[in-house]
PDB file of C-alpha atoms in Angstrom:
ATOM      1  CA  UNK R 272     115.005  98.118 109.728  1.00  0.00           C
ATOM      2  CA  UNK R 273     115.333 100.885 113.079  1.00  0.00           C
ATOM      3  CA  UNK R 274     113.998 103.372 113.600  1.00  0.00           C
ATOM      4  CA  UNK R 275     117.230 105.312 113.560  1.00  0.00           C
ATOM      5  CA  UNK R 276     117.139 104.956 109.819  1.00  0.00           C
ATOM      6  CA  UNK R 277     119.245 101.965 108.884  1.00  0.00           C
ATOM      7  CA  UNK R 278     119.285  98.132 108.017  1.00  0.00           C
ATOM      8  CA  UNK R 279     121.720  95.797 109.486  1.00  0.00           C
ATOM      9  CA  UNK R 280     122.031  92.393 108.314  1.00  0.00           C
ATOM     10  CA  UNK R 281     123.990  90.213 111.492  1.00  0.00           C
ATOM     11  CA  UNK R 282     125.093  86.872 111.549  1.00  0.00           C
ATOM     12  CA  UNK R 283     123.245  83.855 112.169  1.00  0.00           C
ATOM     13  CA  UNK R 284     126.139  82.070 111.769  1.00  0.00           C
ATOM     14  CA  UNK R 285     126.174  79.079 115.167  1.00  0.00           C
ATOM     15  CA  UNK R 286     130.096  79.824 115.477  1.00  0.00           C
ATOM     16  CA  UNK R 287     129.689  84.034 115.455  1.00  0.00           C
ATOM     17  CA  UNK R 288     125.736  84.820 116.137  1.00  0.00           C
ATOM     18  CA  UNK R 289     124.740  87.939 116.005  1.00  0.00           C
ATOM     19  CA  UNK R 290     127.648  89.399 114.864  1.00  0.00           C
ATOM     20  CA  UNK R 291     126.831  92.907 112.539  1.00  0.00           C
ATOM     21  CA  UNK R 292     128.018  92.119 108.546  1.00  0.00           C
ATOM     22  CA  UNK R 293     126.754  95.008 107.092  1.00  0.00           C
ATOM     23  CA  UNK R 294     124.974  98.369 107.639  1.00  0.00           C
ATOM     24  CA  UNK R 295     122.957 100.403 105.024  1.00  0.00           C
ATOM     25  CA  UNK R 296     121.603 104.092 106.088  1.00  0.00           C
ATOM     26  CA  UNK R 297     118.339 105.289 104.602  1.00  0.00           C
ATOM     27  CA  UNK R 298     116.654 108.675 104.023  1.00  0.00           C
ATOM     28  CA  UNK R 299     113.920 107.935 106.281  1.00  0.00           C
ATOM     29  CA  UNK R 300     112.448 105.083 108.288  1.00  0.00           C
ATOM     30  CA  UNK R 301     111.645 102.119 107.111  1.00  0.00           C
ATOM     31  CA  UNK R 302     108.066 100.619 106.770  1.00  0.00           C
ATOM     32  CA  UNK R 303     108.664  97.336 105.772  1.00  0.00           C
ATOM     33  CA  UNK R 304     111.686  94.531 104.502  1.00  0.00           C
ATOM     34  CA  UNK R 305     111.134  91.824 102.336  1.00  0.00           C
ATOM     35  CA  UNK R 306     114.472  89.692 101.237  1.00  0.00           C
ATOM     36  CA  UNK R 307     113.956  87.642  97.425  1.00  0.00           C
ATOM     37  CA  UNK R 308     115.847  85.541  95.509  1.00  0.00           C
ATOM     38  CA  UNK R 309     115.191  86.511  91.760  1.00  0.00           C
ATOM     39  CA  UNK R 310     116.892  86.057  88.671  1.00  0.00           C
ATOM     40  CA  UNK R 311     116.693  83.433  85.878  1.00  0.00           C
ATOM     41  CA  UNK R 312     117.323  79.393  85.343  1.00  0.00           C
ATOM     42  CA  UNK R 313     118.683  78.560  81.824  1.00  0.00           C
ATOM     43  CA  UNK R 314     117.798  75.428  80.287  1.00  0.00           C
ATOM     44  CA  UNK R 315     120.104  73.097  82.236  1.00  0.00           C
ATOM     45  CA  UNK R 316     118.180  74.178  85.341  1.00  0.00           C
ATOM     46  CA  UNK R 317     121.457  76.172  86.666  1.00  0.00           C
ATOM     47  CA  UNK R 318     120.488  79.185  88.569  1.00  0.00           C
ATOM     48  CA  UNK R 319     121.697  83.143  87.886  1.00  0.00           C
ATOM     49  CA  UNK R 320     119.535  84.737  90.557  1.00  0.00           C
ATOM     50  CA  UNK R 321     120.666  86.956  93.330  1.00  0.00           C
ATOM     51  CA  UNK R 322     119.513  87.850  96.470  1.00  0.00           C
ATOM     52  CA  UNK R 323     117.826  91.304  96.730  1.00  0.00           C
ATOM     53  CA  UNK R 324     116.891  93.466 100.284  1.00  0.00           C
ATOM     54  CA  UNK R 325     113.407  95.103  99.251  1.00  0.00           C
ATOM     55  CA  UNK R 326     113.045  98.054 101.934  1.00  0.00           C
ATOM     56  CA  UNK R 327     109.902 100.101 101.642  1.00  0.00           C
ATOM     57  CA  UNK R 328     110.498 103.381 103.327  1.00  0.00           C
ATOM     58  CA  UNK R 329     107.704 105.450 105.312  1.00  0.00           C
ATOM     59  CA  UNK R 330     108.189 108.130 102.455  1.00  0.00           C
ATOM     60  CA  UNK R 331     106.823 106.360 100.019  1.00  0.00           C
ATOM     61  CA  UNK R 332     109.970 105.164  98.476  1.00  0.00           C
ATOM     62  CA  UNK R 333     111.477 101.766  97.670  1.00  0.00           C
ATOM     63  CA  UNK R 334     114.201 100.560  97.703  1.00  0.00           C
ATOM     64  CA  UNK R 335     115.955  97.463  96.418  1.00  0.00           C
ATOM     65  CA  UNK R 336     119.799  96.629  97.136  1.00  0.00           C
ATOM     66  CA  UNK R 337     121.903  93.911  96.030  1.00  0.00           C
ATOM     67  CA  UNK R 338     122.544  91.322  99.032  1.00  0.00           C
ATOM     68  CA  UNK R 339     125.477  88.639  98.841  1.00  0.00           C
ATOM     69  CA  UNK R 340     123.971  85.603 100.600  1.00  0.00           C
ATOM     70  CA  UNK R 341     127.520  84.420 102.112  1.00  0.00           C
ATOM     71  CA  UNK R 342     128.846  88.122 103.308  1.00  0.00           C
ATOM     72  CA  UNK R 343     125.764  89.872 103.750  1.00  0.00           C
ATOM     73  CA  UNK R 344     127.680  93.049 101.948  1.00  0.00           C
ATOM     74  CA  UNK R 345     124.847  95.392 100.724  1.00  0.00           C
ATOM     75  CA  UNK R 346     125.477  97.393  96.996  1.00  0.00           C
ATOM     76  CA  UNK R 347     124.020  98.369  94.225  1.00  0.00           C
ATOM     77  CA  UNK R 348     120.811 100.724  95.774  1.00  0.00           C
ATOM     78  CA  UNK R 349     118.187 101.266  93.400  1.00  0.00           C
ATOM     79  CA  UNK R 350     115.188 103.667  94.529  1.00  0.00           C
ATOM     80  CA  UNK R 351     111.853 104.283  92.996  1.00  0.00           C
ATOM     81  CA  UNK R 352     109.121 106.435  94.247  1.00  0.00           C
ATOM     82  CA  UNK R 353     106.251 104.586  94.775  1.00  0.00           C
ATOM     83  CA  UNK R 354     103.559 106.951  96.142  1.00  0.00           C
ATOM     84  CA  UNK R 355     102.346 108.887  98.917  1.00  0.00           C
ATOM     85  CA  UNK R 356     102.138 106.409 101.855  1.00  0.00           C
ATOM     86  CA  UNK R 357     104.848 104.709 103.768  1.00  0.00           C
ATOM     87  CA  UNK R 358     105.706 101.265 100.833  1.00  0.00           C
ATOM     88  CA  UNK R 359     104.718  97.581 102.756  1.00  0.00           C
ATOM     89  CA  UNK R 360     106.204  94.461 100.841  1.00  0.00           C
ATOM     90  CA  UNK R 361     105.187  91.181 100.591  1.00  0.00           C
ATOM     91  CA  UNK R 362     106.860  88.358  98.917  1.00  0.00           C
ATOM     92  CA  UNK R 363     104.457  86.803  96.181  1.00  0.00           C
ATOM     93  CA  UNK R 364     104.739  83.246  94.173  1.00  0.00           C
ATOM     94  CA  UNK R 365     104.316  84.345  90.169  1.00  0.00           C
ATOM     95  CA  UNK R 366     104.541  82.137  87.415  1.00  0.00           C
ATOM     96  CA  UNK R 367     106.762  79.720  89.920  1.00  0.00           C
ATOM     97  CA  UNK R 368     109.462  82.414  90.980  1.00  0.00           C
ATOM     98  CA  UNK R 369     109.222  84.915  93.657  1.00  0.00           C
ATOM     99  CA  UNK R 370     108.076  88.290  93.232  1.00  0.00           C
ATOM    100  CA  UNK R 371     107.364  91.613  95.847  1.00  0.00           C
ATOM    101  CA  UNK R 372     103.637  92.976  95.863  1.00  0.00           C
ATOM    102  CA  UNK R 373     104.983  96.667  96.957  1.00  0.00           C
ATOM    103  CA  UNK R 374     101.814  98.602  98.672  1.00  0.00           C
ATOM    104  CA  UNK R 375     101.799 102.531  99.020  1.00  0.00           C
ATOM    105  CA  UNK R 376      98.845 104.660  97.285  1.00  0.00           C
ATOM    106  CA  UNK R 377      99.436 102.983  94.270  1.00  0.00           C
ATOM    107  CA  UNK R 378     100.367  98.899  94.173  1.00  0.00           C
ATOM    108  CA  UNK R 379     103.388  97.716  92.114  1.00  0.00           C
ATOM    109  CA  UNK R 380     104.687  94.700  91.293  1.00  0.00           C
ATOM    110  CA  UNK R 381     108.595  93.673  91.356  1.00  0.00           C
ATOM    111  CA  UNK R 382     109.556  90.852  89.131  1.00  0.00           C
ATOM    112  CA  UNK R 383     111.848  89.120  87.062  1.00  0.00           C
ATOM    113  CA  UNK R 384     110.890  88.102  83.211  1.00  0.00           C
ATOM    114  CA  UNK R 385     113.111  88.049  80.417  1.00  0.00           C
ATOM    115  CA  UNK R 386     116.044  88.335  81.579  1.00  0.00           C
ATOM    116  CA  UNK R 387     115.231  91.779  83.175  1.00  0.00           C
ATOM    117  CA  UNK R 388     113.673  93.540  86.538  1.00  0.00           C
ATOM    118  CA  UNK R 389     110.199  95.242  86.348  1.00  0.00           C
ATOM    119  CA  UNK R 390     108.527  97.060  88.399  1.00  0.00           C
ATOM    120  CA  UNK R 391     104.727  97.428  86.964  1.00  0.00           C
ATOM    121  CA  UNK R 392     101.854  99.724  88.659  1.00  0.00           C
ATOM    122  CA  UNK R 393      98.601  97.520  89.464  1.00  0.00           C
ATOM    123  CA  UNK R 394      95.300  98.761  87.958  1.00  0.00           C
ATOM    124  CA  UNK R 395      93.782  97.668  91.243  1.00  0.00           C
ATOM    125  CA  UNK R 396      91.713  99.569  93.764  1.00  0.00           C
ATOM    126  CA  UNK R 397      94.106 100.879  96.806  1.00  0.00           C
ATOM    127  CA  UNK R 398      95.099  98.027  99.014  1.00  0.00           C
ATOM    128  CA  UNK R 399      95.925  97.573 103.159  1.00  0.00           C
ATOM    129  CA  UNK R 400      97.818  94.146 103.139  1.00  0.00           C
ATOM    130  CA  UNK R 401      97.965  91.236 101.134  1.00  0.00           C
ATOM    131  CA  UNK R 402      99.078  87.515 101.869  1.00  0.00           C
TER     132      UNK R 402
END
């Protein structure tokens, strides 16, 4: 994230390093990125997860955009208004899958169960940072 208001995912590709692949522009600037792989294994233990681009925004706002892992080609924004304060993310093990502890006056909790995304408020006092 820049503070000019965008996301650029480049290359880290040995044969074209660096190179730009894709650019996203935001409402305002953002706080914090967190990239997940989530989605669901069936019983054969073949994965259906995609990769997602988390980006908390210092509005308060998050938001979470589909990312192909070969092309790096952003789509599919989904935003949610968190709270108040500028949204920090933090990848978080749960239940043996990866989830995104989202942190702005209120904490939320981005996962996958059941074949569908949630995003659930904590009942926890506020919180700074977690690990």
């Amino acid at each position: 994230g820049l503070a000019d208001e965008t996301v650029r995912i480049i290359s880290l590709d040995t044969s074209d390093c660096l190179s730009p692949l894709s650019t996203q522009a935001l409402p305002a600037r953002p706080e914090s990125l967190c990239i997940v792989e989530m989605g669901q294994q069936d019983d054969s233990g073949a994965s259906n997860s995609s990769m997602f681009l988390n980006i908390g925004l210092s509005i308060g706002v998050l938001l979470r955009t589909v990312m192909d892992s070969v092309t790096g080609e952003l789509s599919d924004t989904r935003t949610r208004y968190l709270g108040t304060r500028a949204v920090k993310l933090f990848r978080i093990p749960m239940h043996g899958a990866d989830a995104v502890l989202a942190i702005s006056s209120r904490t939320w909790l981005s996962y996958f169960y059941q074949s569908r995304f949630h995003l659930s408020p904590l009942s926890y006092d506020t919180l700074e940072y977690a690990c």
